[in-house]
């Protein structure tokens, strides 16, 4: 996998599409019958992108501290935000916007040195050949006329036509925009023999050997994609948490349940400390503007990240459970350990099981050094490290301490003695 991804730590996800016209859930609203299909598609008429300024987006994402951004090039509704030759259903041909929004997005992100990701839904609930076969094993997801034909009415030839269309669109996206990251979704309604994901992964490698592919590939992606919650046992390999700022992926005017900057700082630190990236989602208005509430969150997060950049970017997952009660990260050489203090400590911060002597402890983003002392320990069992800290050292959102070691950190993972 290209190394930029695991160093980047923070990306911005953008769910933008015709669903922002009425402010209904992206694609799912017609699938679940909240709105009729025709009413949903009427939103094509209202999608203007009239204030879309991707350079402003890029500047905001940079202020947030992001290193990459992922735009929905096509959601489950099948409406492409790019100039596809495979179908009429695009913002270019069917909306007043009349623009290739993916082209403008990609060019602007690159002008600002952000890595580019494109979300692409494998399944397409608008394509006439999509709902033509049923998944072999029964899935746990609901099937309806958008996703599958009634039993006995399957048509594998039409499914084959859909697969050709699917491959042709993926190839268009790669050849036209060369995204650094392909962010697939919507694999669950078919199985591997139907999608032939192994073959797709090979094709992508031929079209662009550098493209990273997320995990929603039935086993053939490059990293795991937990959604809306930090995993308790983090995945072993590379991973990325995708998370909404409020409770919606796309713009929904009634959803005021925004996470605070403090909550977002903590989620970012816990994610990075567990070895993941955070892909934080915004849902712009149909005109392409990002809401005030979401902009404020991104800017607030970015101010904190900026003060604590050394503890975030290019780090590795931190201490396993038991050594410190909180999130932590390590530099690749294991000579610096960063401790994230979400709560106000009572006089001390305590570390256990460190086999390597500490050189000094400092507060990240300030000139302060903190006193530390070692208590106890016997033979191979390390003692307890007490770091003294006073309220004056605390950051209003989350304080970060840097513990500098004389050698690369070694941990004691034993049980003491019988
Ligand atoms: C879920 C939702 C989808 C959204 C995606 C982002 O799969 O169904 O609408 O795009 O999460 O990860």
GROMACS .gro file of C-alpha atoms and ligand atoms in nm:
model
  430
    1UNK     CA    1   0.000   0.000   0.000
    2UNK     CA    2   0.122   0.349  -0.080
    3UNK     CA    3   0.272   0.490   0.242
    4UNK     CA    4   0.091   0.827   0.223
    5UNK     CA    5  -0.227   0.665   0.349
    6UNK     CA    6  -0.113   0.544   0.690
    7UNK     CA    7   0.074   0.871   0.753
    8UNK     CA    8  -0.219   1.095   0.663
    9UNK     CA    9  -0.443   1.022   0.968
   10UNK     CA   10  -0.723   1.263   0.875
   11UNK     CA   11  -0.934   1.272   0.561
   12UNK     CA   12  -1.259   1.449   0.478
   13UNK     CA   13  -1.547   1.249   0.331
   14UNK     CA   14  -1.801   1.443   0.123
   15UNK     CA   15  -2.147   1.303   0.057
   16UNK     CA   16  -2.281   1.535  -0.208
   17UNK     CA   17  -2.557   1.454  -0.453
   18UNK     CA   18  -2.913   1.529  -0.560
   19UNK     CA   19  -3.038   1.410  -0.219
   20UNK     CA   20  -2.927   1.747  -0.081
   21UNK     CA   21  -3.203   1.923  -0.278
   22UNK     CA   22  -3.480   1.799  -0.048
   23UNK     CA   23  -3.244   1.701   0.230
   24UNK     CA   24  -3.345   1.334   0.232
   25UNK     CA   25  -3.115   1.041   0.317
   26UNK     CA   26  -2.877   0.965   0.029
   27UNK     CA   27  -3.028   0.691  -0.192
   28UNK     CA   28  -3.171   0.501   0.107
   29UNK     CA   29  -3.476   0.729   0.121
   30UNK     CA   30  -3.630   0.582  -0.195
   31UNK     CA   31  -3.494   0.232  -0.125
   32UNK     CA   32  -3.671   0.235   0.213
   33UNK     CA   33  -3.985   0.394   0.075
   34UNK     CA   34  -3.956   0.725   0.264
   35UNK     CA   35  -4.001   0.899  -0.071
   36UNK     CA   36  -4.115   0.763  -0.409
   37UNK     CA   37  -3.846   0.694  -0.671
   38UNK     CA   38  -3.984   0.958  -0.909
   39UNK     CA   39  -4.001   1.222  -0.636
   40UNK     CA   40  -3.646   1.136  -0.540
   41UNK     CA   41  -3.531   1.170  -0.900
   42UNK     CA   42  -3.715   1.503  -0.934
   43UNK     CA   43  -3.430   1.639  -0.727
   44UNK     CA   44  -3.222   1.628  -1.047
   45UNK     CA   45  -3.415   1.942  -1.149
   46UNK     CA   46  -3.307   2.129  -0.838
   47UNK     CA   47  -2.940   2.038  -0.825
   48UNK     CA   48  -2.749   2.352  -0.924
   49UNK     CA   49  -2.400   2.339  -0.765
   50UNK     CA   50  -2.433   2.717  -0.808
   51UNK     CA   51  -2.189   2.809  -0.530
   52UNK     CA   52  -1.956   2.514  -0.564
   53UNK     CA   53  -1.601   2.636  -0.516
   54UNK     CA   54  -1.372   2.338  -0.473
   55UNK     CA   55  -1.072   2.560  -0.393
   56UNK     CA   56  -1.264   2.687  -0.090
   57UNK     CA   57  -1.336   2.327   0.006
   58UNK     CA   58  -0.967   2.241  -0.023
   59UNK     CA   59  -0.867   2.541   0.189
   60UNK     CA   60  -1.117   2.442   0.457
   61UNK     CA   61  -0.999   2.080   0.456
   62UNK     CA   62  -0.640   2.197   0.493
   63UNK     CA   63  -0.741   2.419   0.785
   64UNK     CA   64  -0.903   2.111   0.940
   65UNK     CA   65  -0.570   1.931   0.920
   66UNK     CA   66  -0.681   1.682   0.655
   67UNK     CA   67  -0.437   1.528   0.412
   68UNK     CA   68  -0.693   1.373   0.177
   69UNK     CA   69  -1.054   1.409   0.071
   70UNK     CA   70  -1.301   1.155  -0.065
   71UNK     CA   71  -1.601   1.266  -0.277
   72UNK     CA   72  -1.905   1.054  -0.370
   73UNK     CA   73  -1.854   1.018  -0.744
   74UNK     CA   74  -2.165   0.797  -0.757
   75UNK     CA   75  -2.388   0.687  -0.470
   76UNK     CA   76  -2.636   0.396  -0.469
   77UNK     CA   77  -2.889   0.612  -0.659
   78UNK     CA   78  -2.669   0.582  -0.969
   79UNK     CA   79  -2.634   0.956  -1.028
   80UNK     CA   80  -2.276   1.019  -1.143
   81UNK     CA   81  -2.112   1.349  -1.048
   82UNK     CA   82  -1.873   1.294  -1.338
   83UNK     CA   83  -1.906   1.295  -1.714
   84UNK     CA   84  -1.977   0.929  -1.774
   85UNK     CA   85  -2.019   0.796  -2.127
   86UNK     CA   86  -2.192   0.482  -1.995
   87UNK     CA   87  -2.522   0.642  -1.897
   88UNK     CA   88  -2.728   0.959  -1.915
   89UNK     CA   89  -2.765   0.970  -1.539
   90UNK     CA   90  -2.513   1.231  -1.435
   91UNK     CA   91  -2.503   1.583  -1.296
   92UNK     CA   92  -2.350   1.683  -1.629
   93UNK     CA   93  -2.642   1.571  -1.845
   94UNK     CA   94  -2.943   1.569  -1.619
   95UNK     CA   95  -2.913   1.860  -1.376
   96UNK     CA   96  -2.903   2.240  -1.411
   97UNK     CA   97  -2.549   2.219  -1.273
   98UNK     CA   98  -2.436   2.078  -1.610
   99UNK     CA   99  -2.082   2.031  -1.477
  100UNK     CA  100  -1.832   1.754  -1.422
  101UNK     CA  101  -1.803   1.810  -1.047
  102UNK     CA  102  -1.553   1.530  -0.998
  103UNK     CA  103  -1.314   1.691  -1.247
  104UNK     CA  104  -1.331   2.025  -1.064
  105UNK     CA  105  -1.296   1.857  -0.725
  106UNK     CA  106  -0.995   1.648  -0.826
  107UNK     CA  107  -0.813   1.941  -0.985
  108UNK     CA  108  -0.870   2.169  -0.685
  109UNK     CA  109  -0.760   1.910  -0.428
  110UNK     CA  110  -0.441   1.849  -0.625
  111UNK     CA  111  -0.371   2.223  -0.650
  112UNK     CA  112  -0.369   2.223  -0.269
  113UNK     CA  113  -0.160   1.907  -0.231
  114UNK     CA  114  -0.443   1.702  -0.090
  115UNK     CA  115  -0.461   1.335  -0.189
  116UNK     CA  116  -0.777   1.251  -0.382
  117UNK     CA  117  -1.024   0.974  -0.305
  118UNK     CA  118  -1.338   0.890  -0.500
  119UNK     CA  119  -1.629   0.701  -0.346
  120UNK     CA  120  -1.804   0.470  -0.592
  121UNK     CA  121  -2.105   0.250  -0.519
  122UNK     CA  122  -2.077  -0.094  -0.677
  123UNK     CA  123  -2.452  -0.141  -0.661
  124UNK     CA  124  -2.670   0.089  -0.869
  125UNK     CA  125  -3.039   0.099  -0.779
  126UNK     CA  126  -3.122   0.296  -1.094
  127UNK     CA  127  -2.957   0.081  -1.357
  128UNK     CA  128  -3.210  -0.132  -1.553
  129UNK     CA  129  -2.981  -0.438  -1.549
  130UNK     CA  130  -2.891  -0.422  -1.180
  131UNK     CA  131  -3.186  -0.592  -1.011
  132UNK     CA  132  -3.159  -0.902  -1.230
  133UNK     CA  133  -2.999  -1.165  -1.005
  134UNK     CA  134  -3.025  -1.264  -0.639
  135UNK     CA  135  -2.739  -1.320  -0.401
  136UNK     CA  136  -2.674  -1.694  -0.363
  137UNK     CA  137  -2.673  -1.709   0.015
  138UNK     CA  138  -2.952  -1.508   0.172
  139UNK     CA  139  -2.805  -1.186   0.311
  140UNK     CA  140  -2.917  -1.002   0.618
  141UNK     CA  141  -3.017  -0.700   0.414
  142UNK     CA  142  -3.360  -0.629   0.278
  143UNK     CA  143  -3.428  -0.710  -0.089
  144UNK     CA  144  -3.676  -0.512  -0.296
  145UNK     CA  145  -3.742  -0.425  -0.659
  146UNK     CA  146  -3.439  -0.194  -0.667
  147UNK     CA  147  -3.201  -0.467  -0.559
  148UNK     CA  148  -3.323  -0.807  -0.685
  149UNK     CA  149  -3.588  -0.976  -0.904
  150UNK     CA  150  -3.853  -1.208  -0.757
  151UNK     CA  151  -3.735  -1.571  -0.718
  152UNK     CA  152  -3.745  -1.752  -1.054
  153UNK     CA  153  -3.710  -1.433  -1.258
  154UNK     CA  154  -3.335  -1.409  -1.262
  155UNK     CA  155  -3.156  -1.309  -1.580
  156UNK     CA  156  -2.781  -1.377  -1.562
  157UNK     CA  157  -2.720  -1.230  -1.908
  158UNK     CA  158  -2.852  -0.893  -1.797
  159UNK     CA  159  -2.638  -0.917  -1.483
  160UNK     CA  160  -2.339  -0.975  -1.711
  161UNK     CA  161  -2.435  -0.656  -1.896
  162UNK     CA  162  -2.451  -0.473  -1.564
  163UNK     CA  163  -2.105  -0.598  -1.473
  164UNK     CA  164  -1.972  -0.465  -1.803
  165UNK     CA  165  -2.127  -0.127  -1.724
  166UNK     CA  166  -1.984  -0.137  -1.371
  167UNK     CA  167  -1.634  -0.214  -1.495
  168UNK     CA  168  -1.660   0.050  -1.768
  169UNK     CA  169  -1.752   0.319  -1.514
  170UNK     CA  170  -1.477   0.219  -1.274
  171UNK     CA  171  -1.231   0.231  -1.563
  172UNK     CA  172  -1.359   0.578  -1.661
  173UNK     CA  173  -1.314   0.706  -1.308
  174UNK     CA  174  -0.959   0.574  -1.289
  175UNK     CA  175  -0.842   0.679  -1.635
  176UNK     CA  176  -1.000   1.023  -1.623
  177UNK     CA  177  -0.912   1.126  -1.266
  178UNK     CA  178  -0.648   0.885  -1.136
  179UNK     CA  179  -0.768   0.899  -0.775
  180UNK     CA  180  -0.509   0.807  -0.515
  181UNK     CA  181  -0.784   0.613  -0.338
  182UNK     CA  182  -1.093   0.429  -0.463
  183UNK     CA  183  -1.352   0.416  -0.188
  184UNK     CA  184  -1.603   0.146  -0.283
  185UNK     CA  185  -1.932   0.074  -0.110
  186UNK     CA  186  -2.249  -0.127  -0.173
  187UNK     CA  187  -2.101  -0.474  -0.220
  188UNK     CA  188  -2.344  -0.657   0.011
  189UNK     CA  189  -2.628  -0.746  -0.228
  190UNK     CA  190  -2.417  -0.989  -0.436
  191UNK     CA  191  -2.150  -1.244  -0.355
  192UNK     CA  192  -1.797  -1.284  -0.485
  193UNK     CA  193  -1.877  -1.512  -0.783
  194UNK     CA  194  -2.134  -1.252  -0.892
  195UNK     CA  195  -1.916  -0.942  -0.847
  196UNK     CA  196  -1.582  -1.112  -0.933
  197UNK     CA  197  -1.404  -0.873  -0.698
  198UNK     CA  198  -1.072  -1.055  -0.727
  199UNK     CA  199  -1.082  -0.986  -1.101
  200UNK     CA  200  -1.182  -0.623  -1.036
  201UNK     CA  201  -0.885  -0.575  -0.799
  202UNK     CA  202  -0.653  -0.703  -1.076
  203UNK     CA  203  -0.814  -0.474  -1.334
  204UNK     CA  204  -0.768  -0.174  -1.106
  205UNK     CA  205  -0.403  -0.264  -1.061
  206UNK     CA  206  -0.363  -0.258  -1.439
  207UNK     CA  207  -0.548   0.070  -1.481
  208UNK     CA  208  -0.349   0.234  -1.200
  209UNK     CA  209  -0.093   0.040  -0.995
  210UNK     CA  210  -0.075   0.316  -0.731
  211UNK     CA  211  -0.445   0.339  -0.650
  212UNK     CA  212  -0.536   0.227  -0.297
  213UNK     CA  213  -0.865   0.040  -0.267
  214UNK     CA  214  -1.074   0.036   0.052
  215UNK     CA  215  -1.207  -0.281   0.208
  216UNK     CA  216  -1.558  -0.306   0.067
  217UNK     CA  217  -1.441  -0.559  -0.192
  218UNK     CA  218  -1.545  -0.891  -0.032
  219UNK     CA  219  -1.194  -0.962   0.084
  220UNK     CA  220  -0.995  -0.799  -0.197
  221UNK     CA  221  -0.947  -0.447  -0.061
  222UNK     CA  222  -0.638  -0.297   0.098
  223UNK     CA  223  -0.772  -0.180   0.436
  224UNK     CA  224  -1.065  -0.214   0.676
  225UNK     CA  225  -1.344   0.046   0.698
  226UNK     CA  226  -1.525   0.044   1.034
  227UNK     CA  227  -1.813   0.290   1.030
  228UNK     CA  228  -1.954   0.529   1.294
  229UNK     CA  229  -1.774   0.375   1.595
  230UNK     CA  230  -1.414   0.312   1.699
  231UNK     CA  231  -1.353  -0.064   1.706
  232UNK     CA  232  -1.287  -0.204   2.056
  233UNK     CA  233  -1.027  -0.442   1.914
  234UNK     CA  234  -0.862  -0.240   1.640
  235UNK     CA  235  -0.794  -0.423   1.311
  236UNK     CA  236  -0.438  -0.554   1.278
  237UNK     CA  237  -0.361  -0.398   0.942
  238UNK     CA  238  -0.434  -0.050   0.806
  239UNK     CA  239  -0.782   0.084   0.870
  240UNK     CA  240  -0.994   0.396   0.854
  241UNK     CA  241  -1.297   0.497   1.059
  242UNK     CA  242  -1.564   0.680   0.858
  243UNK     CA  243  -1.780   0.901   1.076
  244UNK     CA  244  -2.044   1.169   1.030
  245UNK     CA  245  -2.021   1.508   1.209
  246UNK     CA  246  -2.393   1.498   1.286
  247UNK     CA  247  -2.596   1.181   1.222
  248UNK     CA  248  -2.628   1.210   0.844
  249UNK     CA  249  -2.389   1.147   0.556
  250UNK     CA  250  -2.553   1.396   0.322
  251UNK     CA  251  -2.713   1.731   0.408
  252UNK     CA  252  -3.032   1.692   0.615
  253UNK     CA  253  -3.155   2.024   0.748
  254UNK     CA  254  -3.334   1.881   1.052
  255UNK     CA  255  -3.028   1.701   1.185
  256UNK     CA  256  -2.873   1.930   1.449
  257UNK     CA  257  -2.699   1.654   1.641
  258UNK     CA  258  -2.345   1.772   1.568
  259UNK     CA  259  -2.053   1.633   1.760
  260UNK     CA  260  -1.857   1.902   1.941
  261UNK     CA  261  -1.497   1.992   1.859
  262UNK     CA  262  -1.397   1.831   2.188
  263UNK     CA  263  -1.567   1.506   2.089
  264UNK     CA  264  -1.405   1.512   1.745
  265UNK     CA  265  -1.058   1.571   1.894
  266UNK     CA  266  -1.103   1.270   2.117
  267UNK     CA  267  -1.234   1.050   1.836
  268UNK     CA  268  -0.939   1.149   1.617
  269UNK     CA  269  -0.685   1.080   1.894
  270UNK     CA  270  -0.841   0.746   1.989
  271UNK     CA  271  -0.854   0.641   1.624
  272UNK     CA  272  -0.496   0.738   1.544
  273UNK     CA  273  -0.380   0.586   1.875
  274UNK     CA  274  -0.534   0.256   1.767
  275UNK     CA  275  -0.354   0.271   1.431
  276UNK     CA  276  -0.635   0.407   1.213
  277UNK     CA  277  -0.722   0.711   1.005
  278UNK     CA  278  -1.033   0.920   1.061
  279UNK     CA  279  -1.245   0.996   0.753
  280UNK     CA  280  -1.476   1.269   0.877
  281UNK     CA  281  -1.785   1.333   0.669
  282UNK     CA  282  -1.949   1.658   0.562
  283UNK     CA  283  -2.276   1.692   0.371
  284UNK     CA  284  -2.284   2.009   0.161
  285UNK     CA  285  -2.601   2.187   0.044
  286UNK     CA  286  -2.710   2.122  -0.314
  287UNK     CA  287  -2.538   2.447  -0.415
  288UNK     CA  288  -2.204   2.315  -0.294
  289UNK     CA  289  -2.168   2.519   0.024
  290UNK     CA  290  -2.069   2.354   0.349
  291UNK     CA  291  -2.289   2.437   0.648
  292UNK     CA  292  -2.172   2.680   0.914
  293UNK     CA  293  -2.198   2.411   1.184
  294UNK     CA  294  -1.975   2.169   0.994
  295UNK     CA  295  -1.728   2.440   0.894
  296UNK     CA  296  -1.689   2.546   1.259
  297UNK     CA  297  -1.622   2.186   1.364
  298UNK     CA  298  -1.358   2.137   1.097
  299UNK     CA  299  -1.185   2.463   1.183
  300UNK     CA  300  -1.191   2.395   1.557
  301UNK     CA  301  -1.049   2.048   1.507
  302UNK     CA  302  -0.781   2.189   1.280
  303UNK     CA  303  -0.663   2.443   1.538
  304UNK     CA  304  -0.608   2.165   1.790
  305UNK     CA  305  -0.441   1.938   1.531
  306UNK     CA  306  -0.212   2.221   1.431
  307UNK     CA  307  -0.092   2.266   1.792
  308UNK     CA  308  -0.036   1.891   1.827
  309UNK     CA  309   0.067   1.793   1.475
  310UNK     CA  310   0.377   1.600   1.586
  311UNK     CA  311   0.161   1.364   1.793
  312UNK     CA  312  -0.072   1.285   1.502
  313UNK     CA  313   0.085   1.275   1.155
  314UNK     CA  314   0.331   1.001   1.062
  315UNK     CA  315   0.290   0.827   1.400
  316UNK     CA  316   0.219   0.462   1.470
  317UNK     CA  317  -0.040   0.302   1.697
  318UNK     CA  318   0.041   0.359   2.064
  319UNK     CA  319   0.064   0.146   2.377
  320UNK     CA  320  -0.142  -0.170   2.408
  321UNK     CA  321  -0.391  -0.185   2.697
  322UNK     CA  322  -0.257  -0.177   3.049
  323UNK     CA  323   0.036   0.065   3.026
  324UNK     CA  324  -0.163   0.388   3.022
  325UNK     CA  325  -0.530   0.470   3.069
  326UNK     CA  326  -0.595   0.667   2.753
  327UNK     CA  327  -0.496   0.697   2.391
  328UNK     CA  328  -0.132   0.725   2.283
  329UNK     CA  329   0.081   0.724   1.968
  330UNK     CA  330   0.446   0.648   1.899
  331UNK     CA  331   0.696   0.785   1.651
  332UNK     CA  332   0.823   0.524   1.404
  333UNK     CA  333   1.159   0.508   1.590
  334UNK     CA  334   0.973   0.447   1.923
  335UNK     CA  335   1.177   0.718   2.095
  336UNK     CA  336   0.881   0.947   2.153
  337UNK     CA  337   0.552   0.843   2.309
  338UNK     CA  338   0.257   1.083   2.297
  339UNK     CA  339  -0.008   1.061   2.569
  340UNK     CA  340  -0.351   1.214   2.512
  341UNK     CA  341  -0.516   1.343   2.829
  342UNK     CA  342  -0.890   1.372   2.773
  343UNK     CA  343  -0.972   1.430   3.140
  344UNK     CA  344  -0.816   1.657   3.402
  345UNK     CA  345  -0.553   1.455   3.590
  346UNK     CA  346  -0.530   1.452   3.969
  347UNK     CA  347  -0.169   1.565   4.020
  348UNK     CA  348  -0.018   1.280   3.817
  349UNK     CA  349  -0.028   1.086   3.498
  350UNK     CA  350   0.089   0.726   3.548
  351UNK     CA  351   0.265   0.486   3.312
  352UNK     CA  352   0.340   0.120   3.378
  353UNK     CA  353   0.559  -0.148   3.226
  354UNK     CA  354   0.813   0.070   3.046
  355UNK     CA  355   1.151  -0.102   3.021
  356UNK     CA  356   1.328   0.196   2.867
  357UNK     CA  357   1.450   0.490   3.076
  358UNK     CA  358   1.279   0.823   3.016
  359UNK     CA  359   1.496   1.116   2.916
  360UNK     CA  360   1.236   1.385   2.977
  361UNK     CA  361   0.865   1.465   2.949
  362UNK     CA  362   0.729   1.780   2.788
  363UNK     CA  363   0.390   1.933   2.707
  364UNK     CA  364   0.333   1.936   2.330
  365UNK     CA  365   0.273   2.284   2.194
  366UNK     CA  366   0.440   2.460   2.489
  367UNK     CA  367   0.792   2.496   2.630
  368UNK     CA  368   0.698   2.326   2.959
  369UNK     CA  369   0.888   2.026   3.088
  370UNK     CA  370   0.727   1.807   3.352
  371UNK     CA  371   0.892   1.632   3.642
  372UNK     CA  372   0.870   1.252   3.644
  373UNK     CA  373   0.967   0.997   3.909
  374UNK     CA  374   0.992   0.622   3.920
  375UNK     CA  375   0.842   0.426   4.210
  376UNK     CA  376   0.896   0.057   4.281
  377UNK     CA  377   1.005  -0.202   4.030
  378UNK     CA  378   1.209  -0.513   4.092
  379UNK     CA  379   1.439  -0.704   3.859
  380UNK     CA  380   1.275  -0.727   3.520
  381UNK     CA  381   0.947  -0.576   3.644
  382UNK     CA  382   0.950  -0.202   3.576
  383UNK     CA  383   0.821   0.040   3.838
  384UNK     CA  384   0.548   0.302   3.805
  385UNK     CA  385   0.628   0.630   3.634
  386UNK     CA  386   0.454   0.930   3.791
  387UNK     CA  387   0.450   1.245   3.580
  388UNK     CA  388   0.358   1.559   3.775
  389UNK     CA  389   0.111   1.785   3.603
  390UNK     CA  390  -0.076   2.096   3.711
  391UNK     CA  391  -0.389   2.260   3.571
  392UNK     CA  392  -0.179   2.535   3.414
  393UNK     CA  393  -0.039   2.284   3.167
  394UNK     CA  394  -0.375   2.174   3.035
  395UNK     CA  395  -0.505   2.239   2.686
  396UNK     CA  396  -0.875   2.330   2.689
  397UNK     CA  397  -0.959   2.042   2.451
  398UNK     CA  398  -0.704   1.764   2.503
  399UNK     CA  399  -0.354   1.795   2.646
  400UNK     CA  400  -0.076   1.596   2.484
  401UNK     CA  401   0.243   1.493   2.665
  402UNK     CA  402   0.556   1.381   2.482
  403UNK     CA  403   0.762   1.124   2.669
  404UNK     CA  404   1.114   1.113   2.524
  405UNK     CA  405   1.317   0.794   2.574
  406UNK     CA  406   1.688   0.735   2.574
  407UNK     CA  407   1.644   0.434   2.343
  408UNK     CA  408   1.357   0.289   2.138
  409UNK     CA  409   1.080   0.200   2.382
  410UNK     CA  410   1.057  -0.161   2.501
  411UNK     CA  411   0.752  -0.277   2.693
  412UNK     CA  412   0.720  -0.526   2.975
  413UNK     CA  413   0.421  -0.750   2.904
  414UNK     CA  414   0.473  -1.010   3.178
  415UNK     CA  415   0.276  -1.109   3.488
  416UNK     CA  416   0.536  -1.046   3.762
  417UNK     CA  417   0.607  -1.369   3.952
  418UNK     CA  418   0.421  -1.675   4.078
  419LIG     C1  419  -2.326   0.331   0.466
  419LIG     C2  420  -2.445   0.402   0.405
  419LIG     C3  421  -2.408   0.485   0.288
  419LIG     C4  422  -2.285   0.566   0.312
  419LIG     C5  423  -2.175   0.480   0.367
  419LIG     C6  424  -2.048   0.554   0.399
  419LIG     O1  425  -2.287   0.222   0.390
  419LIG     O2  426  -2.537   0.306   0.362
  419LIG     O3  427  -2.515   0.564   0.251
  419LIG     O4  428  -2.247   0.621   0.192
  419LIG     O5  429  -2.217   0.418   0.481
  419LIG     O6  430  -1.959   0.466   0.460
   0.00000   0.00000   0.00000
